[in-house]
Amino acid sequence: MPFSASEEQVIPPDEHILTVQEALEPLFQKLEHDAETRLVEAAVHAGWSPYEALHAIVQLKKQDVAT
């Protein structure tokens, strides 16, 4: 049975605090996944194996964290 508007509970803002990180994390993860997919597709199109492409992405991430 669907809820009517009067049956829905609205949580007051002072009881529901969402951090910026919590709000942005799902979007960031989707963007990261989409970017990695495009990078692998481009690398495979250029003749790399998927393994080589993923390994290169991992190495780039390690360099980024180190700097």
Short mmCIF file of C-alpha atoms in Angstrom, two decimals:
data_model
loop_
_atom_site.label_atom_id
_atom_site.label_comp_id
_atom_site.label_asym_id
_atom_site.label_seq_id
_atom_site.Cartn_x
_atom_site.Cartn_y
_atom_site.Cartn_z
CA MET A 1 0.00 0.00 0.00
CA PRO A 2 1.60 3.32 -1.05
CA PHE A 3 2.21 6.02 1.51
CA SER A 4 0.22 9.19 1.26
CA ALA A 5 1.90 12.52 1.84
CA SER A 6 0.37 12.74 5.30
CA GLU A 7 1.83 9.35 6.32
CA GLU A 8 5.43 10.21 5.39
CA GLN A 9 7.67 11.26 8.22
CA VAL A 10 9.85 14.26 7.56
CA ILE A 11 13.00 14.39 9.66
CA PRO A 12 13.79 17.86 11.00
CA PRO A 13 17.17 19.25 9.90
CA ASP A 14 18.59 19.23 13.42
CA GLU A 15 17.99 15.46 13.63
CA HIS A 16 19.42 14.58 10.24
CA ILE A 17 22.90 15.90 9.68
CA LEU A 18 24.69 14.88 6.50
CA THR A 19 28.31 15.83 6.12
CA VAL A 20 29.62 17.18 2.84
CA GLN A 21 31.70 14.04 2.45
CA GLU A 22 28.66 11.79 2.95
CA ALA A 23 26.71 13.82 0.42
CA LEU A 24 29.43 13.86 -2.24
CA GLU A 25 30.95 10.40 -1.81
CA PRO A 26 28.44 8.48 -4.02
CA LEU A 27 28.85 11.03 -6.81
CA PHE A 28 32.65 10.95 -6.50
CA GLN A 29 32.68 7.14 -6.66
CA LYS A 30 30.47 7.13 -9.76
CA LEU A 31 32.65 9.73 -11.48
CA GLU A 32 35.80 7.79 -10.56
CA HIS A 33 34.31 4.56 -11.93
CA ASP A 34 33.19 6.28 -15.14
CA ALA A 35 36.63 7.84 -15.62
CA GLU A 36 38.42 4.52 -15.08
CA THR A 37 36.07 2.81 -17.53
CA ARG A 38 36.80 5.42 -20.19
CA LEU A 39 40.55 5.20 -19.56
CA VAL A 40 40.53 1.42 -19.93
CA GLU A 41 38.39 1.62 -23.06
CA ALA A 42 40.76 4.18 -24.61
CA ALA A 43 43.82 2.12 -23.68
CA VAL A 44 42.33 -1.07 -25.12
CA HIS A 45 41.40 0.82 -28.28
CA ALA A 46 45.05 1.97 -28.50
CA GLY A 47 46.25 -1.63 -28.26
CA TRP A 48 46.91 -2.08 -24.54
CA SER A 49 45.52 -5.06 -22.68
CA PRO A 50 42.90 -4.35 -20.02
CA TYR A 51 45.38 -5.62 -17.41
CA GLU A 52 48.05 -3.15 -18.59
CA ALA A 53 45.53 -0.30 -18.50
CA LEU A 54 44.34 -1.13 -14.99
CA HIS A 55 47.92 -1.52 -13.79
CA ALA A 56 48.79 1.92 -15.22
CA ILE A 57 45.76 3.48 -13.49
CA VAL A 58 46.80 1.93 -10.16
CA GLN A 59 50.33 3.30 -10.59
CA LEU A 60 48.99 6.78 -11.38
CA LYS A 61 46.83 6.68 -8.25
CA LYS A 62 49.84 5.69 -6.15
CA GLN A 63 51.85 8.59 -7.58
CA ASP A 64 48.98 10.98 -6.89
CA VAL A 65 48.75 9.86 -3.25
CA ALA A 66 52.53 10.14 -2.81
CA THR A 67 52.61 13.77 -3.99
#
